[in-house]
CSV table of C-alpha atoms in Angstrom, one decimal:
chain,number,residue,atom,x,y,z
A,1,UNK,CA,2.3,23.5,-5.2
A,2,UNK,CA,-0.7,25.8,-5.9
A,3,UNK,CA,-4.1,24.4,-5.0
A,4,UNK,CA,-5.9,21.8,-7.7
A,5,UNK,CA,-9.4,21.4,-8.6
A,6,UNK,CA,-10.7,18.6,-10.8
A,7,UNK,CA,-12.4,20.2,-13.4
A,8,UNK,CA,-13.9,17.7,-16.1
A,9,UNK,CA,-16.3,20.0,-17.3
A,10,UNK,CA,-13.5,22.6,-18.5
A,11,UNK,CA,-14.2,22.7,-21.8
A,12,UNK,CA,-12.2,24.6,-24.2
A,13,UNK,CA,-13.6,28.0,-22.2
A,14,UNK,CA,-11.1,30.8,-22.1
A,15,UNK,CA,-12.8,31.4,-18.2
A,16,UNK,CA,-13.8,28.7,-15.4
A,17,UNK,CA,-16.7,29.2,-12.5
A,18,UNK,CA,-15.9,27.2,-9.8
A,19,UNK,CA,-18.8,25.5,-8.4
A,20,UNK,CA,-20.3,27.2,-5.1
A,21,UNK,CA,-18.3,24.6,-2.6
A,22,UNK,CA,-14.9,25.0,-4.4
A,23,UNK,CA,-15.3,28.8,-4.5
A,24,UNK,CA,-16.2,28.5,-0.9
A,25,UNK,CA,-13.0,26.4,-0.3
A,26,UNK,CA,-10.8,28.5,-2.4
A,27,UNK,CA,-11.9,31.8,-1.2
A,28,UNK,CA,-13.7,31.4,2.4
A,29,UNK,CA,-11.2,29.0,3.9
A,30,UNK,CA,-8.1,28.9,1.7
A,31,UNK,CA,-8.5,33.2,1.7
A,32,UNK,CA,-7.3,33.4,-1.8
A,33,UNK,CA,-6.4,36.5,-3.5
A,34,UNK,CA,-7.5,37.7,-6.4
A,35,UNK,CA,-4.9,37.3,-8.8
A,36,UNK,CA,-3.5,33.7,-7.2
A,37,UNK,CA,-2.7,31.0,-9.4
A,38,UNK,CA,-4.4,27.8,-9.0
A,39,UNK,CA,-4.0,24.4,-11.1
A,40,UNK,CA,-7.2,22.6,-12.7
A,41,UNK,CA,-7.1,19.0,-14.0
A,42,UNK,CA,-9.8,17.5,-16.2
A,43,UNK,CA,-8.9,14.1,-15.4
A,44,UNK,CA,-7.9,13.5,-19.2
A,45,UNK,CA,-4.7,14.5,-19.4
A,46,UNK,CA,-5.1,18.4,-19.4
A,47,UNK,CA,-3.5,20.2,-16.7
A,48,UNK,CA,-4.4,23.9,-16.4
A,49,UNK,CA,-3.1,26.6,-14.7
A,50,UNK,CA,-5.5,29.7,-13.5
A,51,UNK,CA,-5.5,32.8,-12.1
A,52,UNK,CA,-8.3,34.1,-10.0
A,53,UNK,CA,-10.3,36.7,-11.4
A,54,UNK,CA,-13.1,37.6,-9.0
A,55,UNK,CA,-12.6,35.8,-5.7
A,56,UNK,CA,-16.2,35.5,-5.1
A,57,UNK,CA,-16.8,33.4,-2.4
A,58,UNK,CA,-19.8,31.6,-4.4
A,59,UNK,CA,-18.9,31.5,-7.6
A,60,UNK,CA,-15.3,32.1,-8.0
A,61,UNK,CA,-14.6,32.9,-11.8
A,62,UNK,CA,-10.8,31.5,-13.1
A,63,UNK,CA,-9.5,32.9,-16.3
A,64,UNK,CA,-7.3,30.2,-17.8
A,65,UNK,CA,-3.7,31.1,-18.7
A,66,UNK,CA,-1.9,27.8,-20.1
A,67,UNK,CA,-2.5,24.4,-21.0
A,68,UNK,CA,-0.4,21.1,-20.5
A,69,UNK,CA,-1.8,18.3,-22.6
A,70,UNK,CA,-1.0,14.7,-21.6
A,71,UNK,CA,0.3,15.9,-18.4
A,72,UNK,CA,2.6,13.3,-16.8
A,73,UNK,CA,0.8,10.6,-19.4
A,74,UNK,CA,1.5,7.1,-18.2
A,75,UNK,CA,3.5,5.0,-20.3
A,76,UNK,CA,1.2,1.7,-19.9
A,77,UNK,CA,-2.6,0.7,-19.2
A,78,UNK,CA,-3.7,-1.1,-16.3
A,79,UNK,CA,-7.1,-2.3,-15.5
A,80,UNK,CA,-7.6,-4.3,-12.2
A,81,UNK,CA,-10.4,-6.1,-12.0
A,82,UNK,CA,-10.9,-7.0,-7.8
A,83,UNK,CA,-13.4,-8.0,-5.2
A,84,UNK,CA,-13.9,-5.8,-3.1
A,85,UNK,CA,-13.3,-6.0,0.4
A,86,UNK,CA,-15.4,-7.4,3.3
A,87,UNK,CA,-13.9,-4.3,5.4
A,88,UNK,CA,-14.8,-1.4,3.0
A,89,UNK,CA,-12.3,0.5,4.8
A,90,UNK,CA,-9.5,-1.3,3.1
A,91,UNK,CA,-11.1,-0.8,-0.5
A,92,UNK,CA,-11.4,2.8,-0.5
A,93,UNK,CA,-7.5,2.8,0.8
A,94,UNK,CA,-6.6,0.3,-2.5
A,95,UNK,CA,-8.3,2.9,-4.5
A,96,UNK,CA,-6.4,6.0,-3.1
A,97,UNK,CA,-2.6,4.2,-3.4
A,98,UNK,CA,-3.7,2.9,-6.7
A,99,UNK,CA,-4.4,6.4,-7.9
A,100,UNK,CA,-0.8,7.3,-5.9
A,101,UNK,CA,1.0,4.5,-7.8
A,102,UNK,CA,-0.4,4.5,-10.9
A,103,UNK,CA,-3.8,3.1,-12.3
A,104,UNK,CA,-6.4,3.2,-15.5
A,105,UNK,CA,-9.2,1.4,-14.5
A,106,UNK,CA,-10.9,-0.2,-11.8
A,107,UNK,CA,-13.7,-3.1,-11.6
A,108,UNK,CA,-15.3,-4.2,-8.5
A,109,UNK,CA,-15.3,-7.9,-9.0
A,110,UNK,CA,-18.1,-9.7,-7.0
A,111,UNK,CA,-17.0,-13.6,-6.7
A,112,UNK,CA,-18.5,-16.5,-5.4
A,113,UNK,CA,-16.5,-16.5,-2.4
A,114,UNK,CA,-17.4,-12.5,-2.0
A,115,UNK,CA,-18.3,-11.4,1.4
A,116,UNK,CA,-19.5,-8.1,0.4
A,117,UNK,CA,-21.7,-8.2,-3.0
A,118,UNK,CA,-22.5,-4.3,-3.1
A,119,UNK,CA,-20.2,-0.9,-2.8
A,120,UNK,CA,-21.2,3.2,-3.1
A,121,UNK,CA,-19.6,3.7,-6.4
A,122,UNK,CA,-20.3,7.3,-5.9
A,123,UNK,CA,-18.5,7.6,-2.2
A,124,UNK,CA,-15.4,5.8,-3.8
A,125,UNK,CA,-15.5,7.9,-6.7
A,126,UNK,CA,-14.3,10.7,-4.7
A,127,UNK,CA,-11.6,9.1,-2.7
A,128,UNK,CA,-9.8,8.4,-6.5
A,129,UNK,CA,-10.7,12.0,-7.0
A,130,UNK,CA,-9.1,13.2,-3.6
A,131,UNK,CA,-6.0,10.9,-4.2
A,132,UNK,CA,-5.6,12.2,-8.0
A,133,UNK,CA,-5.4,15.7,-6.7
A,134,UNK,CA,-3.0,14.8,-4.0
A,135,UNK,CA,-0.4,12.9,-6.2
A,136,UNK,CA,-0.7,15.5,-8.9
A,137,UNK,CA,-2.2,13.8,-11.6
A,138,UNK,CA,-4.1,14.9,-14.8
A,139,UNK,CA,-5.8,11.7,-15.6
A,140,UNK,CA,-8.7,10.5,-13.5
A,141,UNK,CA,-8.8,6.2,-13.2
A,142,UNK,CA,-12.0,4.8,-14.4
A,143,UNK,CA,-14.0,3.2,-11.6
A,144,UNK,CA,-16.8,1.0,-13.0
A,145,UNK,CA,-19.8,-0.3,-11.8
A,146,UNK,CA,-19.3,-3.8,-10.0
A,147,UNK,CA,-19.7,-6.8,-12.0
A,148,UNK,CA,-20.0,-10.5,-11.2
A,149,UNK,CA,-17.1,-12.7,-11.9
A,150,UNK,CA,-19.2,-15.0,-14.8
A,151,UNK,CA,-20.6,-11.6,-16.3
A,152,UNK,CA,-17.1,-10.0,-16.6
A,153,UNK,CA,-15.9,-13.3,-18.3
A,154,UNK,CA,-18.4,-12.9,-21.0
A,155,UNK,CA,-16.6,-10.0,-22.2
A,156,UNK,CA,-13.3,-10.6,-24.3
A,157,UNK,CA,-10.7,-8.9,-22.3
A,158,UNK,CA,-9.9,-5.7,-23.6
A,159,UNK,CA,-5.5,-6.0,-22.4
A,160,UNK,CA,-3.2,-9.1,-21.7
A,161,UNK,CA,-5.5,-10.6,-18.9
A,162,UNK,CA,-4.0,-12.3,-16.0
A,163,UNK,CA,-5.5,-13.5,-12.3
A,164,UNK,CA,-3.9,-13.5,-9.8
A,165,UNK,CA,-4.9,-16.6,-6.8
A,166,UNK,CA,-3.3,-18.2,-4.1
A,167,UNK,CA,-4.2,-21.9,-5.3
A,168,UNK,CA,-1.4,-24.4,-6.5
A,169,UNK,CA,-0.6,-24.4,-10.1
A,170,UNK,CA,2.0,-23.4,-12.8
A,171,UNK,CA,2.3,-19.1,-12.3
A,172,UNK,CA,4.3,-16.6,-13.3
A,173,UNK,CA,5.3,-13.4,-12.8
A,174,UNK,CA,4.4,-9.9,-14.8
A,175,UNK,CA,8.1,-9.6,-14.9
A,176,UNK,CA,9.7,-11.6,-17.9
A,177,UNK,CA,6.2,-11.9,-19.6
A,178,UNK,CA,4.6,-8.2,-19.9
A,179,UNK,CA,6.1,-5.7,-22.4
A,180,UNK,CA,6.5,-2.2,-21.8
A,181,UNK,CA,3.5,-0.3,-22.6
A,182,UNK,CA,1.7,-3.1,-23.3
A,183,UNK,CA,-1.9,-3.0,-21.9
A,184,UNK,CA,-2.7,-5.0,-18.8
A,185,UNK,CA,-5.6,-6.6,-16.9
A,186,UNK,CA,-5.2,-8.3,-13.6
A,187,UNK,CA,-8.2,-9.8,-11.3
A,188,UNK,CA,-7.8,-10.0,-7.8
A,189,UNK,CA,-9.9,-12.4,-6.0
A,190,UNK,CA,-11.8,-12.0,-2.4
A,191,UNK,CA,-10.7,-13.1,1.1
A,192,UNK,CA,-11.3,-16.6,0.5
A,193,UNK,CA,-9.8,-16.4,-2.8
A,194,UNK,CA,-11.2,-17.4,-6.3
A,195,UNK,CA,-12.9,-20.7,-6.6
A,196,UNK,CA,-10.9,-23.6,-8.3
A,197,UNK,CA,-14.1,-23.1,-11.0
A,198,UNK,CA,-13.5,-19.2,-11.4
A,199,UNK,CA,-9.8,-20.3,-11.7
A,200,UNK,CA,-10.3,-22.8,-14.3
A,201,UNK,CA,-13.0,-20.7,-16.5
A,202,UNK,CA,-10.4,-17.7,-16.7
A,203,UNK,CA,-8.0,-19.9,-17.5
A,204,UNK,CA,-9.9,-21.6,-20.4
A,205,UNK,CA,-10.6,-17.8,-21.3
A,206,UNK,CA,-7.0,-17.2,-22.0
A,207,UNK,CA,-6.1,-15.6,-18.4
A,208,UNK,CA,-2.5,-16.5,-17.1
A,209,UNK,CA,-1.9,-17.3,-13.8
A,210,UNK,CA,-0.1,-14.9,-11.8
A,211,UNK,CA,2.1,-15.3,-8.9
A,212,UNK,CA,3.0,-11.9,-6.9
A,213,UNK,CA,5.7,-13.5,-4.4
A,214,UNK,CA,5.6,-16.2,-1.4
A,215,UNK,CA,3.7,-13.6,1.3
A,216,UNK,CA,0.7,-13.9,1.5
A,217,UNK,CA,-0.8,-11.0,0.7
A,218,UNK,CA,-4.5,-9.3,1.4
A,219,UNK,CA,-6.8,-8.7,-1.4
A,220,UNK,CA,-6.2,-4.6,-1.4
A,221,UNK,CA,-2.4,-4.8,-0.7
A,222,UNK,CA,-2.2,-7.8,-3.7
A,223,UNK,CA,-3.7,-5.0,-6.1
A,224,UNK,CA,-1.3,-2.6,-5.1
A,225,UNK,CA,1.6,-5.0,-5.2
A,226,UNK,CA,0.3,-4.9,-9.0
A,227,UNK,CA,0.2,-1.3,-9.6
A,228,UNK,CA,3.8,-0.7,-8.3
A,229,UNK,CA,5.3,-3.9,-10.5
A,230,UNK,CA,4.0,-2.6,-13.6
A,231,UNK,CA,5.1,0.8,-12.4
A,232,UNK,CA,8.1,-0.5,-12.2
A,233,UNK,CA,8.3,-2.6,-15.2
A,234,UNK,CA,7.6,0.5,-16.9
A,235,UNK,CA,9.7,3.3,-15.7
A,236,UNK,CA,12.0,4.6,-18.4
B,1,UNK,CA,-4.3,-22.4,7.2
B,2,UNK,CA,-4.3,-23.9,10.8
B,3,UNK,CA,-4.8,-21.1,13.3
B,4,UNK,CA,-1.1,-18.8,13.9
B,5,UNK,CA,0.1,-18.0,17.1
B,6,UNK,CA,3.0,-15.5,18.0
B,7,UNK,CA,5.3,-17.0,21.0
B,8,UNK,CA,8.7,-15.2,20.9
B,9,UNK,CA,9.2,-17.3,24.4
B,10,UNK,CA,8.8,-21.0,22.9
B,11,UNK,CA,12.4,-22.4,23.6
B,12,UNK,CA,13.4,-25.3,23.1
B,13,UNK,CA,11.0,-27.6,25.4
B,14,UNK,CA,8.7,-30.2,23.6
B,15,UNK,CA,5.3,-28.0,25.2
B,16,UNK,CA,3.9,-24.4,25.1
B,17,UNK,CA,1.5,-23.1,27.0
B,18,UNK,CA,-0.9,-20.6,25.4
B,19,UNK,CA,-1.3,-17.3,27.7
B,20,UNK,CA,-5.0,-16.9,29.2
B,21,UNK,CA,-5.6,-14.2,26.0
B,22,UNK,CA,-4.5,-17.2,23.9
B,23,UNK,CA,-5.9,-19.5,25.6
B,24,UNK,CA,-9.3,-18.6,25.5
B,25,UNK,CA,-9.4,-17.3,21.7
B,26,UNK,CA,-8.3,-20.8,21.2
B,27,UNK,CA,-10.8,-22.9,23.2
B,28,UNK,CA,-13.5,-20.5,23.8
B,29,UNK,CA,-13.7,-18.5,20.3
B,30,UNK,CA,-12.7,-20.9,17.8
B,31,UNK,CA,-13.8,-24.0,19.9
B,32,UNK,CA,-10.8,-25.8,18.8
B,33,UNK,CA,-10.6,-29.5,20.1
B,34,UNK,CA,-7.7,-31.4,21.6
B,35,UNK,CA,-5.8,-32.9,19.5
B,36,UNK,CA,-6.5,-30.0,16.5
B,37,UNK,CA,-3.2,-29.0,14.8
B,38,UNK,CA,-2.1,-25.2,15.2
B,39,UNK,CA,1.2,-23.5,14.0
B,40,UNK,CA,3.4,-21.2,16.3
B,41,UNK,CA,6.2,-18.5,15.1
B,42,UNK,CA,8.8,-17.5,17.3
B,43,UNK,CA,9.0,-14.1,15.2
B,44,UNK,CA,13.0,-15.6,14.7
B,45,UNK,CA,12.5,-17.8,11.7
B,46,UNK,CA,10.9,-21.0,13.3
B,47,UNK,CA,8.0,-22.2,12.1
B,48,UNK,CA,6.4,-24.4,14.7
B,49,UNK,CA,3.5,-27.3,13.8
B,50,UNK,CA,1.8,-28.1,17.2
B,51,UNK,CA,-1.4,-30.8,19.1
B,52,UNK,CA,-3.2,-29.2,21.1
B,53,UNK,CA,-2.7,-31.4,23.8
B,54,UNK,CA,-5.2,-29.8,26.8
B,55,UNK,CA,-8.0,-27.4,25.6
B,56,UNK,CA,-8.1,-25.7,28.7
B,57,UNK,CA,-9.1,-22.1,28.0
B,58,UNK,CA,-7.1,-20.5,30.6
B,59,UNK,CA,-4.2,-22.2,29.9
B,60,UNK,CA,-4.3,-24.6,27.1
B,61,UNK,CA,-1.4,-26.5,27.0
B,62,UNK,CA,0.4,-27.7,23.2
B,63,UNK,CA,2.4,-30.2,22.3
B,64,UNK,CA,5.2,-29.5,20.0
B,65,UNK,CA,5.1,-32.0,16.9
B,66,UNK,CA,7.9,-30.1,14.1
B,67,UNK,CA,9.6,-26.9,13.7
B,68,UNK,CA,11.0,-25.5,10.3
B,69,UNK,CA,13.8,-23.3,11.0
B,70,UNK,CA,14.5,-20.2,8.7
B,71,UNK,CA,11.0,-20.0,7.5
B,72,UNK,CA,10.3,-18.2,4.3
B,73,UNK,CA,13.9,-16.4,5.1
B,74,UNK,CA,13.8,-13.1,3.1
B,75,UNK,CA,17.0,-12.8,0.3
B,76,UNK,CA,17.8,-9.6,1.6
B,77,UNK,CA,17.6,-7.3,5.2
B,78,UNK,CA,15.4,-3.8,4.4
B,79,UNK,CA,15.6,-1.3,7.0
B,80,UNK,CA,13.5,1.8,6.8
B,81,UNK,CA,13.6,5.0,8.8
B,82,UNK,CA,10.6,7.0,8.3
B,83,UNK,CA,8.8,10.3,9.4
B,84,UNK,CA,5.5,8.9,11.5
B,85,UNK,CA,2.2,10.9,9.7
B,86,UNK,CA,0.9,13.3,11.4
B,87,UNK,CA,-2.6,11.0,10.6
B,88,UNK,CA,-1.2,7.6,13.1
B,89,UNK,CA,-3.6,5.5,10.8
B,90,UNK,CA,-1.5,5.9,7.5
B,91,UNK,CA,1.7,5.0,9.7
B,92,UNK,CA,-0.2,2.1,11.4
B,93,UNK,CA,-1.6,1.3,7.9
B,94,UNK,CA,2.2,1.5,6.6
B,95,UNK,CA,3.5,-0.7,9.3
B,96,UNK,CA,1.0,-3.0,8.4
B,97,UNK,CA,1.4,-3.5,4.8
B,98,UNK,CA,5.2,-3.4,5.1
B,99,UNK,CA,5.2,-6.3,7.4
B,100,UNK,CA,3.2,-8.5,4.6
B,101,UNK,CA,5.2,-6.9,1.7
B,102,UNK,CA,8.6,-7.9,3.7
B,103,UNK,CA,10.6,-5.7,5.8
B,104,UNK,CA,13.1,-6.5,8.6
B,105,UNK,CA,13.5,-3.2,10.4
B,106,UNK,CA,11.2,-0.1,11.0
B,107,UNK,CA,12.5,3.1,12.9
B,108,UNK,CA,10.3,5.7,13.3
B,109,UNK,CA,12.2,8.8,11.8
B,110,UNK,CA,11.6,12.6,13.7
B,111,UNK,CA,12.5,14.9,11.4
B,112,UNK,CA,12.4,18.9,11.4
B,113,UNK,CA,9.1,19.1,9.1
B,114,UNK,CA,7.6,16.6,11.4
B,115,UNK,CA,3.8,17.6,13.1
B,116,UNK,CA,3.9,14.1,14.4
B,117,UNK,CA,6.9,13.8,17.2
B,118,UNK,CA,5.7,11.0,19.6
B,119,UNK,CA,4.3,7.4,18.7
B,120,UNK,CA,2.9,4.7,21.0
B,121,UNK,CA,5.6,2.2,19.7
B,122,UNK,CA,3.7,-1.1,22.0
B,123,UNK,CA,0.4,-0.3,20.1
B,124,UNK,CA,2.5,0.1,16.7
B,125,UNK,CA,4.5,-3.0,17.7
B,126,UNK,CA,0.8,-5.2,18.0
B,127,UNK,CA,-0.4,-4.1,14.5
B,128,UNK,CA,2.8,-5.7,12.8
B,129,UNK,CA,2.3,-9.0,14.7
B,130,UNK,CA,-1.0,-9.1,13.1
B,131,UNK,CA,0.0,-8.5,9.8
B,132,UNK,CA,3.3,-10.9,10.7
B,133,UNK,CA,0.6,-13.5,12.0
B,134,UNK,CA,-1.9,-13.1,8.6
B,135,UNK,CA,0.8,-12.8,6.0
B,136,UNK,CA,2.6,-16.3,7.9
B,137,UNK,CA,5.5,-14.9,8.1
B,138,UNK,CA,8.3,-16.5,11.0
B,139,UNK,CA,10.4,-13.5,11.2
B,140,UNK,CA,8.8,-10.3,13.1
B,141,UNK,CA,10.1,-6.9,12.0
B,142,UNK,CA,12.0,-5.1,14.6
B,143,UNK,CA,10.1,-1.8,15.5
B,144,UNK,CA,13.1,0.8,17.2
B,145,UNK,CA,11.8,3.7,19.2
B,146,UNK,CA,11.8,7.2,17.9
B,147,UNK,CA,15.0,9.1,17.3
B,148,UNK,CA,15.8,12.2,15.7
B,149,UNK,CA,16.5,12.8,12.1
B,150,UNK,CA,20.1,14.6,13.8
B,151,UNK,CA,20.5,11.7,16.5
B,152,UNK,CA,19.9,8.8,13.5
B,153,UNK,CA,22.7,10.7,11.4
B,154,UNK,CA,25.4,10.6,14.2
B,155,UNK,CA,25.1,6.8,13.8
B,156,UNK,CA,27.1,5.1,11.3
B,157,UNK,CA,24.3,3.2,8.8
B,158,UNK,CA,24.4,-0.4,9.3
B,159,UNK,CA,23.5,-1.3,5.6
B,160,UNK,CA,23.8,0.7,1.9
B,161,UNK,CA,21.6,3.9,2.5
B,162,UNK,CA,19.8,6.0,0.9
B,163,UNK,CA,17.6,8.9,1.2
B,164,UNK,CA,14.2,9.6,-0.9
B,165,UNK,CA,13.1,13.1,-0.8
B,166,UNK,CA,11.3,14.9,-3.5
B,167,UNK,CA,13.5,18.4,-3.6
B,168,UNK,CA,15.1,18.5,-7.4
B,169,UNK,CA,18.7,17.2,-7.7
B,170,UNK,CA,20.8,14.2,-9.1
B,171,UNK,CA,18.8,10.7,-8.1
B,172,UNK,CA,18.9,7.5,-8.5
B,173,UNK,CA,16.7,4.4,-8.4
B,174,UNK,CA,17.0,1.2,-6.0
B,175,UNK,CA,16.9,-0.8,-9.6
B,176,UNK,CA,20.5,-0.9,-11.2
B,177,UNK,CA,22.3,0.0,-8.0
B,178,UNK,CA,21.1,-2.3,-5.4
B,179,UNK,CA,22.9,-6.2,-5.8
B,180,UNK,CA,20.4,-9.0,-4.9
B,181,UNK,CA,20.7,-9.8,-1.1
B,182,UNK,CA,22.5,-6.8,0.0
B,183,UNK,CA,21.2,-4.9,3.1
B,184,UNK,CA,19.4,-1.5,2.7
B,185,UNK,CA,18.7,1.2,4.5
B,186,UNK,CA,15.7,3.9,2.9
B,187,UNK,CA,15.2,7.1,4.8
B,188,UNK,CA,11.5,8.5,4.3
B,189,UNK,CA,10.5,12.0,5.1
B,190,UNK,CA,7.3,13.7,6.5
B,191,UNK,CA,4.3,15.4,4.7
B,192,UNK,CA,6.3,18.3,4.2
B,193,UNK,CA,9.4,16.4,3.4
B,194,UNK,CA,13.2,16.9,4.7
B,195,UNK,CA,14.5,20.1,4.7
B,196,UNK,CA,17.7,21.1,2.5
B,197,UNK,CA,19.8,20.9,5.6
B,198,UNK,CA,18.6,17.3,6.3
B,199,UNK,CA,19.4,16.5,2.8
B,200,UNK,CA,22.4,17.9,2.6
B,201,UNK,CA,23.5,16.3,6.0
B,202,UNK,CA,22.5,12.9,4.8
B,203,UNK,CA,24.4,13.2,1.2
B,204,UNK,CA,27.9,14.5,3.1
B,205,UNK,CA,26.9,11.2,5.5
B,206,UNK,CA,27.6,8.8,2.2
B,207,UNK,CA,23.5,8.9,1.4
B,208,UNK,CA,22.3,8.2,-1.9
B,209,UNK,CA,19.2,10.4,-3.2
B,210,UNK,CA,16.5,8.3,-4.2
B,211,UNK,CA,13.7,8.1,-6.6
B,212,UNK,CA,10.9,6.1,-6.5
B,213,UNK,CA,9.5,7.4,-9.9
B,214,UNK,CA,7.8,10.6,-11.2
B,215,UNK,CA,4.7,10.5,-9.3
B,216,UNK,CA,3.9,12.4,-5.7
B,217,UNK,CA,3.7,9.8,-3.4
B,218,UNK,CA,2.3,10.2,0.5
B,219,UNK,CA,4.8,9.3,2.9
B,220,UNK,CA,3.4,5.6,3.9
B,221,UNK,CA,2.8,5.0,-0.1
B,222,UNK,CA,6.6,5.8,-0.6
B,223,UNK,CA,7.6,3.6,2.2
B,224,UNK,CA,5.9,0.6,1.3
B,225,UNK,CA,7.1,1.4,-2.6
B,226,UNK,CA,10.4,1.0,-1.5
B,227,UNK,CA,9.2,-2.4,0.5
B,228,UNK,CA,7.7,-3.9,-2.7
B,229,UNK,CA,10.6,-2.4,-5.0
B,230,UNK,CA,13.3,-4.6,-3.0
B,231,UNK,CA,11.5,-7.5,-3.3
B,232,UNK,CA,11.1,-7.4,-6.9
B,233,UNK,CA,14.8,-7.2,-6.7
B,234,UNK,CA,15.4,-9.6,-4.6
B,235,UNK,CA,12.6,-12.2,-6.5
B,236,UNK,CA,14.2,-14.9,-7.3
């Protein structure tokens, strides 16, 4: 696999400078040839391959040879709307298997029961961005800027919205009751769970209760459990 | 959820004994009370409901009041041989989210691509009791010590096996060829995956080739795919 650079500012140029730290990586420590194909990905679907034109060790000019639209396109949507964790540790890793199994969009949900209210969009911005170039993948997830639980409620829910909580109650599964393709949004709750309140406003709002299995599972393995069922669910 | 405590050594008499480690987390940390209800798991399948009966915080003393037998018994037996990261935190991390996504057997797979050859299997073996503990699960997941991927091969598998490597060739998934409650047996390769001559050992062995989907998956992300995979198929 040649070496991959995110690229969203690609453009429809029939050349590509690599900014001063990626033409430092590509030519100072990777020792790239001129004349070595590379892969770019503009986190929309485009996946570009490149041939290095002056191996410049500051600004490293590509000249683009071939496109791939829609590269590897996922077949479904799926927006995950959780809280992040106390130990930020273990959000940053949901974000990176997420963007290994398969993921649209991601909200950090801040719920009553929330330990942590705050999170460095920025800093977990580029662990998606270092786990889309790992996996091989053309389309970046959407991370947005956390939201509280009442203020993301306010808003209609833009997919088939389900929430997912550990409290007693009539649940199902994603299995049986999702179509393929079909466009999904799941909330995950915090540590200590949703409140029966948050529970019962979703619910009023149209959410369906959503059972993942018996274990008990953490808040960041819970949203990965999601990811790989609707992987799943939608695998041709 | 009453406080969890691991005692492999329980037996059959009506009182345990909490180790001074125990003991003290018990009285000291949590300041529980006699006569405050805990819950023990003998990491076999019993669930055990006990009183504390003497807070004594070097050896507090518990009075057995019930036991459940076959608690939460998984449908079906996964084993997984897998290629420790060279990066012991994704394996650790792997162990760990295996143990709360369900898994019975772990062995830790050296194979002719791997960087990492040793583990420190009594350190890996304390991070799946605390996932066992915090997922409540009554059956522990038996950790085996390194072997290699040659040495593994010689012995005939125990359950249906497959291999999941990400050279090109005829695959198939788990999905459509497993049966609900049969034993399995998933090999998992290193960063740089097996080489053709570890493939082609395992295939002339009576190994299927595996998929787990399109996408390039690290190898603790593929093993706990394959751990969430069986039990959607095993979900009653």
């Amino acid at each position: 696999m040649a070496t991959l650079f995110y690229t969203p500012d690609i453009g429809e140029a029939k050349t590509y400078t690599l900014n001063e730290e990626e033409s430092r990586h590509c030519i100072k420590v990777l020792r790239l040839p001129e004349g070595t194909l590379v892969h770019l990905v503009d986190g929309e679907g485009g996946f570009y391959t490149a041939r290095i034109q002056r191996a410049d060790p500051k600004r490293c000019i590509l000249e683009i040879t071939g496109v791939e639209r829609e590269f590897r396109k996922p077949a479904y949507k799926l927006h995950i709307a959780i809280a992040p964790t106390k130990n930020i540790d273990r959000f940053e890793w949901f974000l990176e298997k997420a963007t290994e199994a398969g993921i649209d969009e991601i909200t950090p949900l801040i719920c009553a029961r929330s330990e942590r209210r705050t999170v460095r969009t920025d800093r977990l911005f580029k662990r998606i961005t270092a786990a889309m170039k790992q996996s091989v993948r053309a389309y970046h997830p959407v991370l947005h800027e956390p939201v509280g639980f009442r203020d993301f409620m306010a808003e209609p829910p833009s997919a088939r919205p389900y929430i997912a909580h550990c409290a007693p109650g009539t649940k199902t599964y994603l299995s049986g009751t999702v179509r393929a393709g079909e466009r999904v949004l799941v909330l995950i709750g915090p540590e200590g769970d949703f409140t029966p309140e948050e529970v019962d406003l979703a619910l009023r709002q149209g959410f369906t209760a959503l059972s993942l299995g018996e274990a008990r599972l953490r808040t960041e393995t819970a949203g990965l459990a999601v990811c790989f069922e609707m992987g799943l669910l939608n695998r041709s």
